[in-house]
Amino acid sequence: MKRKILTISLIVGISILLWVFVSFSGEFSITLNLPIAITELPEETAISSISADEVTINLKGTGWQLAQHTFGRDQKFYLQGPQKIGVQKLSPLSALNANDWLSSTLQLTKIIPEEISVEVEKNIIKKVKVISNLNLSYKPNYDLVSKIIVSPDSVLISGPKSLVDKILFVKTVNDNYSNLEKKMSSLLKLQKQEFIILEHDECNVEFDVQKIVDKTFDKIKVVTRNVPPRYDVVLSPSTVKIVIRGGINLLSKLKSNDIKAYVNFSQAINDTSGAVEPKIELPDFTNIIDQNPRSIDYIIKKY
C-alpha cells in the first residue's frame, strides 16, 4: 500500500513539473511598476523635484526568461542624474543600458513615461531641533511630572537648498501612549521628507508619569523684594500655609525652602486695599490647591 501511494505521488509530481515546464516555455507579457533611482549626481547637488515616482514597463518573453530576470529582485529603474543645476529632462528609453537586469532576451513593448523632468539644486546641510509628537493619556489620578526629553535633541539634515531652508524642526513619528502610570523611555523614528536626508533616523524619548497627590506646607516664609533704600515693608502675618498638588515622588522630595513666597515693593506701594497677595514660586509640574491666608496685611515704613 505504501509503495502504491509513493508511486502515485511520484507520478503526480512529475506531471506537475512537466506542466510547469511546458507552461513556462510559452510566451508571456508582464507589466512592472519600478521605483526610480537617480544615480551619479554631481557632488554638492541634490534633487528637489521629479515628475514621476516610478517607471512602468511592459516586457514580453518566455516564462523562464521573465522569471529569471524579473522575479525575486528588489528592482529599481536607474536613471543617470543631470550633471548641472536646473530642470533637466531624462529619457527612460535611453537609460535601458544602465539597467543591466533587463536582459536582451526580453522584448520591451512599452515604457511610461517617455520623459521625466528632474530639478537639481545646490545641496546644503543644516542642524534643526527634534520635536516629540506624542499623544499621551494617563490612568486616573496620574499625570505627567517632567519635561519630555528627546535625545539627541537635534539632527543634521541635508538636501536641496529650497527645501532645507523651509525646515525649522523635525518631528518624531506620531505615537500614542495610553493608561500611563510610570516613567517611560522609547525609541522613535523621525518623520522623513522627500528629497531630505537625515543624519540619523531615530531618537530616544523619555518622560515621567507619577501618581498625583496633595501635600501641605505650613509656615512658608513670605519675604519682600525690590524694597528701595530707606523703606521697609512689614508683613502680617509673615508666613502662609499652602497645599501643593504634584507627583508623589516629586512631592516626597520637596522641602519648605524649595518654595519661594514673596511680595514685591511695587505691589504694596500701588495697592489701595491694605492687603496684598504674595506670589508663590513652585517647582515645575506642581500647582497650588489652597493657600491660607490668601492675602496678607502690610505696613510701609520710610526712614
CSV table of C-alpha atoms in Angstrom, one decimal:
chain,number,residue,atom,x,y,z
A,1,MET,CA,0.0,0.0,0.0
A,2,LYS,CA,2.8,2.4,0.9
A,3,ARG,CA,4.6,1.6,-2.4
A,4,LYS,CA,1.4,2.3,-4.3
A,5,ILE,CA,1.0,5.7,-2.6
A,6,LEU,CA,4.6,6.5,-3.3
A,7,THR,CA,4.3,5.6,-7.0
A,8,ILE,CA,1.2,7.7,-7.3
A,9,SER,CA,2.8,10.7,-5.6
A,10,LEU,CA,5.9,10.4,-7.9
A,11,ILE,CA,3.7,10.3,-11.0
A,12,VAL,CA,1.7,13.4,-9.8
A,13,GLY,CA,4.9,15.3,-9.0
A,14,ILE,CA,6.5,14.5,-12.4
A,15,SER,CA,3.2,15.6,-14.1
A,16,ILE,CA,3.2,18.9,-12.3
A,17,LEU,CA,6.8,19.5,-13.2
A,18,LEU,CA,6.1,18.8,-16.8
A,19,TRP,CA,3.1,21.0,-16.8
A,20,VAL,CA,5.2,23.9,-15.3
A,21,PHE,CA,8.0,23.3,-17.8
A,22,VAL,CA,5.6,23.4,-20.8
A,23,SER,CA,3.7,26.3,-19.4
A,24,PHE,CA,6.8,28.4,-18.7
A,25,SER,CA,8.1,27.6,-22.2
A,26,GLY,CA,5.3,29.7,-23.7
A,27,GLU,CA,5.4,33.4,-24.3
A,28,PHE,CA,4.1,35.8,-21.7
A,29,SER,CA,3.8,39.6,-21.1
A,30,ILE,CA,4.1,41.3,-17.8
A,31,THR,CA,3.9,44.9,-16.5
A,32,LEU,CA,6.3,46.1,-13.9
A,33,ASN,CA,6.0,49.4,-11.9
A,34,LEU,CA,9.5,50.2,-10.9
A,35,PRO,CA,10.6,53.0,-8.4
A,36,ILE,CA,13.1,55.4,-10.0
A,37,ALA,CA,16.6,55.7,-8.6
A,38,ILE,CA,18.7,58.6,-9.7
A,39,THR,CA,22.5,57.8,-9.9
A,40,GLU,CA,25.7,59.7,-10.5
A,41,LEU,CA,24.6,63.1,-9.3
A,42,PRO,CA,27.5,65.6,-9.1
A,43,GLU,CA,28.8,66.3,-5.6
A,44,GLU,CA,27.1,69.1,-3.6
A,45,THR,CA,23.9,68.8,-5.6
A,46,ALA,CA,20.5,67.3,-4.7
A,47,ILE,CA,17.2,66.6,-6.4
A,48,SER,CA,14.4,68.9,-5.3
A,49,SER,CA,11.6,67.6,-7.6
A,50,ILE,CA,10.9,64.8,-10.1
A,51,SER,CA,7.9,64.5,-12.3
A,52,ALA,CA,7.3,60.8,-11.7
A,53,ASP,CA,8.0,58.4,-8.9
A,54,GLU,CA,8.1,55.2,-11.0
A,55,VAL,CA,8.5,53.9,-14.5
A,56,THR,CA,6.0,51.4,-15.9
A,57,ILE,CA,7.4,48.9,-18.4
A,58,ASN,CA,5.8,46.1,-20.4
A,59,LEU,CA,8.0,43.1,-21.1
A,60,LYS,CA,7.5,40.1,-23.4
A,61,GLY,CA,9.3,36.8,-23.3
A,62,THR,CA,9.1,33.2,-22.3
A,63,GLY,CA,8.0,32.3,-18.8
A,64,TRP,CA,11.5,31.1,-17.9
A,65,GLN,CA,13.1,34.3,-19.2
A,66,LEU,CA,10.7,36.5,-17.2
A,67,ALA,CA,11.1,34.5,-14.1
A,68,GLN,CA,14.9,34.6,-14.3
A,69,HIS,CA,15.2,38.3,-15.0
A,70,THR,CA,12.4,39.8,-13.0
A,71,PHE,CA,11.1,37.9,-10.1
A,72,GLY,CA,12.8,37.7,-6.7
A,73,ARG,CA,14.7,41.0,-7.1
A,74,ASP,CA,14.5,44.3,-5.4
A,75,GLN,CA,14.0,46.1,-8.7
A,76,LYS,CA,14.5,49.8,-9.4
A,77,PHE,CA,14.8,51.7,-12.7
A,78,TYR,CA,18.1,53.6,-12.7
A,79,LEU,CA,18.4,57.0,-14.4
A,80,GLN,CA,21.7,58.9,-14.6
A,81,GLY,CA,21.3,62.2,-12.9
A,82,PRO,CA,21.6,65.6,-14.5
A,83,GLN,CA,25.1,67.0,-14.4
A,84,LYS,CA,24.2,70.6,-13.9
A,85,ILE,CA,21.8,72.7,-11.7
A,86,GLY,CA,18.4,73.4,-13.0
A,87,VAL,CA,15.5,71.5,-14.6
A,88,GLN,CA,16.6,68.7,-16.9
A,89,LYS,CA,14.6,66.1,-19.0
A,90,LEU,CA,15.6,62.5,-18.9
A,91,SER,CA,14.5,59.7,-21.2
A,92,PRO,CA,13.9,56.3,-19.6
A,93,LEU,CA,14.2,54.6,-23.0
A,94,SER,CA,17.8,55.9,-23.3
A,95,ALA,CA,18.6,54.5,-19.9
A,96,LEU,CA,18.0,50.9,-20.6
A,97,ASN,CA,21.7,50.1,-20.7
A,98,ALA,CA,22.0,51.4,-17.1
A,99,ASN,CA,19.5,48.7,-16.0
A,100,ASP,CA,21.6,45.6,-16.6
A,101,TRP,CA,19.0,43.4,-15.0
A,102,LEU,CA,16.9,43.9,-18.2
A,103,SER,CA,18.1,41.0,-20.3
A,104,SER,CA,18.5,41.4,-24.1
A,105,THR,CA,16.4,38.2,-24.4
A,106,LEU,CA,13.3,40.2,-23.2
A,107,GLN,CA,11.3,42.3,-25.5
A,108,LEU,CA,10.4,45.8,-24.2
A,109,THR,CA,7.0,46.6,-25.7
A,110,LYS,CA,6.1,49.8,-23.8
A,111,ILE,CA,7.7,52.3,-21.3
A,112,ILE,CA,5.8,55.0,-19.5
A,113,PRO,CA,6.5,57.9,-19.1
A,114,GLU,CA,8.7,58.6,-22.1
A,115,GLU,CA,10.2,61.7,-20.5
A,116,ILE,CA,10.9,62.6,-16.9
A,117,SER,CA,11.6,66.1,-15.6
A,118,VAL,CA,14.2,66.4,-12.8
A,119,GLU,CA,15.2,69.6,-10.9
A,120,VAL,CA,18.6,69.7,-9.4
A,121,GLU,CA,19.8,72.3,-6.8
A,122,LYS,CA,22.7,73.0,-4.6
A,123,ASN,CA,22.9,70.6,-1.7
A,124,ILE,CA,23.1,72.2,1.8
A,125,ILE,CA,23.4,70.9,5.4
A,126,LYS,CA,21.7,72.4,8.4
A,127,LYS,CA,21.1,71.4,12.1
A,128,VAL,CA,17.5,71.5,13.3
A,129,LYS,CA,15.7,70.6,16.6
A,130,VAL,CA,13.9,67.3,17.1
A,131,ILE,CA,10.4,67.7,18.5
A,132,SER,CA,8.4,64.9,20.0
A,133,ASN,CA,5.0,64.2,18.5
A,134,LEU,CA,3.2,62.1,21.2
A,135,ASN,CA,-0.4,61.6,22.3
A,136,LEU,CA,-0.4,60.8,26.0
A,137,SER,CA,-3.2,59.7,28.3
A,138,TYR,CA,-2.9,58.5,31.9
A,139,LYS,CA,-4.5,56.3,34.4
A,140,PRO,CA,-6.9,58.0,36.8
A,141,ASN,CA,-5.1,60.2,39.3
A,142,TYR,CA,-1.8,60.0,37.3
A,143,ASP,CA,-0.2,62.8,35.2
A,144,LEU,CA,3.0,64.0,33.5
A,145,VAL,CA,5.5,65.3,36.0
A,146,SER,CA,8.5,66.0,33.8
A,147,LYS,CA,9.5,67.6,30.5
A,148,ILE,CA,9.6,65.3,27.5
A,149,ILE,CA,13.3,64.8,26.9
A,150,VAL,CA,14.4,64.0,23.3
A,151,SER,CA,17.9,62.6,22.8
A,152,PRO,CA,19.6,63.6,20.7
A,153,ASP,CA,17.6,66.8,20.6
A,154,SER,CA,18.8,67.9,17.2
A,155,VAL,CA,19.7,66.4,13.8
A,156,LEU,CA,21.7,67.3,10.8
A,157,ILE,CA,19.6,67.4,7.6
A,158,SER,CA,20.8,67.7,4.0
A,159,GLY,CA,19.1,68.3,0.7
A,160,PRO,CA,18.2,70.9,-1.9
A,161,LYS,CA,18.5,74.4,-0.6
A,162,SER,CA,14.9,75.5,-1.3
A,163,LEU,CA,13.6,72.6,0.8
A,164,VAL,CA,16.1,72.7,3.6
A,165,ASP,CA,15.7,76.5,4.1
A,166,LYS,CA,12.0,75.9,5.0
A,167,ILE,CA,12.6,73.2,7.6
A,168,LEU,CA,12.8,74.6,11.2
A,169,PHE,CA,12.5,71.2,13.0
A,170,VAL,CA,12.0,67.5,12.5
A,171,LYS,CA,9.2,65.7,14.4
A,172,THR,CA,9.2,62.1,15.7
A,173,VAL,CA,6.6,59.9,14.1
A,174,ASN,CA,3.2,60.2,15.8
A,175,ASP,CA,2.9,57.7,18.7
A,176,ASN,CA,0.1,57.0,21.2
A,177,TYR,CA,0.7,56.1,24.8
A,178,SER,CA,-2.4,55.3,27.0
A,179,ASN,CA,-3.1,54.3,30.6
A,180,LEU,CA,0.3,55.6,31.7
A,181,GLU,CA,1.4,55.2,35.3
A,182,LYS,CA,5.3,55.2,35.3
A,183,LYS,CA,8.4,56.6,33.8
A,184,MET,CA,8.7,55.8,30.1
A,185,SER,CA,11.6,55.6,27.6
A,186,SER,CA,11.0,54.7,24.0
A,187,LEU,CA,13.0,54.7,20.7
A,188,LEU,CA,11.0,56.5,17.9
A,189,LYS,CA,11.6,57.0,14.3
A,190,LEU,CA,11.9,60.6,12.8
A,191,GLN,CA,9.5,61.7,10.2
A,192,LYS,CA,11.0,61.7,6.8
A,193,GLN,CA,10.5,64.2,4.0
A,194,GLU,CA,11.0,63.5,0.3
A,195,PHE,CA,14.5,64.6,-1.0
A,196,ILE,CA,15.7,65.3,2.5
A,197,ILE,CA,18.5,63.1,4.1
A,198,LEU,CA,18.6,62.8,7.9
A,199,GLU,CA,21.9,62.3,9.8
A,200,HIS,CA,20.1,59.7,11.9
A,201,ASP,CA,16.5,58.4,11.6
A,202,GLU,CA,15.5,57.8,15.2
A,203,CYS,CA,15.8,59.2,18.7
A,204,ASN,CA,15.0,58.3,22.3
A,205,VAL,CA,12.1,60.0,24.0
A,206,GLU,CA,11.8,59.9,27.8
A,207,PHE,CA,9.3,61.3,30.3
A,208,ASP,CA,8.0,60.6,33.8
A,209,VAL,CA,4.4,59.9,35.0
A,210,GLN,CA,3.5,59.7,38.6
A,211,LYS,CA,0.5,59.4,40.9
A,212,ILE,CA,-0.8,62.8,41.7
A,213,VAL,CA,-1.2,63.6,45.4
A,214,ASP,CA,-1.5,66.7,47.7
A,215,LYS,CA,0.9,67.8,50.3
A,216,THR,CA,0.6,70.6,52.9
A,217,PHE,CA,3.4,73.0,53.8
A,218,ASP,CA,3.0,75.1,57.0
A,219,LYS,CA,4.6,78.4,57.7
A,220,ILE,CA,6.2,79.2,54.4
A,221,LYS,CA,8.1,82.4,55.0
A,222,VAL,CA,7.0,85.4,52.9
A,223,VAL,CA,9.8,87.9,52.1
A,224,THR,CA,9.8,91.3,50.5
A,225,ARG,CA,11.7,92.1,47.3
A,226,ASN,CA,12.9,95.1,45.5
A,227,VAL,CA,12.4,97.4,48.5
A,228,PRO,CA,14.3,100.7,47.8
A,229,PRO,CA,16.7,102.2,50.3
A,230,ARG,CA,15.2,104.0,53.4
A,231,TYR,CA,12.0,101.9,53.0
A,232,ASP,CA,10.8,98.8,54.8
A,233,VAL,CA,7.7,96.7,54.3
A,234,VAL,CA,6.3,94.9,57.3
A,235,LEU,CA,4.0,91.9,56.6
A,236,SER,CA,1.4,90.5,58.9
A,237,PRO,CA,1.3,87.5,59.0
A,238,SER,CA,4.8,86.8,57.6
A,239,THR,CA,4.1,83.2,56.8
A,240,VAL,CA,1.4,81.3,54.8
A,241,LYS,CA,0.1,77.8,54.7
A,242,ILE,CA,-0.2,76.2,51.2
A,243,VAL,CA,-1.4,72.9,49.8
A,244,ILE,CA,0.5,71.7,46.7
A,245,ARG,CA,-0.5,69.1,44.2
A,246,GLY,CA,2.0,67.1,42.2
A,247,GLY,CA,3.7,63.7,41.5
A,248,ILE,CA,4.1,61.6,44.6
A,249,ASN,CA,7.8,61.1,44.2
A,250,LEU,CA,8.3,64.8,43.4
A,251,LEU,CA,6.5,66.0,46.5
A,252,SER,CA,8.2,63.5,48.7
A,253,LYS,CA,11.5,65.2,48.0
A,254,LEU,CA,10.1,68.8,48.2
A,255,LYS,CA,11.2,70.9,51.2
A,256,SER,CA,9.8,74.1,52.5
A,257,ASN,CA,12.9,76.0,51.4
A,258,ASP,CA,12.2,74.9,47.8
A,259,ILE,CA,9.1,77.0,47.8
A,260,LYS,CA,9.5,80.8,47.4
A,261,ALA,CA,6.8,83.2,48.6
A,262,TYR,CA,7.3,87.0,48.3
A,263,VAL,CA,5.8,90.4,48.0
A,264,ASN,CA,7.2,93.0,45.6
A,265,PHE,CA,7.5,96.5,46.9
A,266,SER,CA,5.6,97.7,43.8
A,267,GLN,CA,2.6,95.6,44.9
A,268,ALA,CA,2.4,97.3,48.2
A,269,ILE,CA,3.1,100.9,47.0
A,270,ASN,CA,0.4,100.6,44.3
A,271,ASP,CA,-2.2,98.8,46.5
A,272,THR,CA,-5.2,100.7,47.8
A,273,SER,CA,-6.9,97.9,49.8
A,274,GLY,CA,-4.3,97.4,52.6
A,275,ALA,CA,-3.6,93.8,51.8
A,276,VAL,CA,-1.6,92.1,49.1
A,277,GLU,CA,-1.5,88.6,47.7
A,278,PRO,CA,2.0,87.1,47.9
A,279,LYS,CA,3.5,85.5,44.8
A,280,ILE,CA,4.4,81.8,45.1
A,281,GLU,CA,7.2,80.2,43.0
A,282,LEU,CA,6.9,76.4,42.8
A,283,PRO,CA,8.9,73.6,41.1
A,284,ASP,CA,7.7,72.7,37.6
A,285,PHE,CA,4.8,70.3,37.3
A,286,THR,CA,3.3,71.3,40.7
A,287,ASN,CA,0.5,73.7,41.5
A,288,ILE,CA,-1.2,75.3,44.5
A,289,ILE,CA,-4.6,73.8,45.6
A,290,ASP,CA,-5.1,76.0,48.6
A,291,GLN,CA,-3.4,78.9,50.4
A,292,ASN,CA,-4.1,80.4,53.8
A,293,PRO,CA,-4.3,83.3,54.2
A,294,ARG,CA,-4.8,84.4,50.6
A,295,SER,CA,-3.8,88.0,51.2
A,296,ILE,CA,-1.7,89.5,54.0
A,297,ASP,CA,-1.7,92.9,55.6
A,298,TYR,CA,1.3,95.2,55.3
A,299,ILE,CA,2.8,98.4,56.6
A,300,ILE,CA,5.2,100.6,54.6
A,301,LYS,CA,7.8,102.4,56.6
A,302,LYS,CA,10.1,105.2,55.5
A,303,TYR,CA,13.2,106.2,57.4
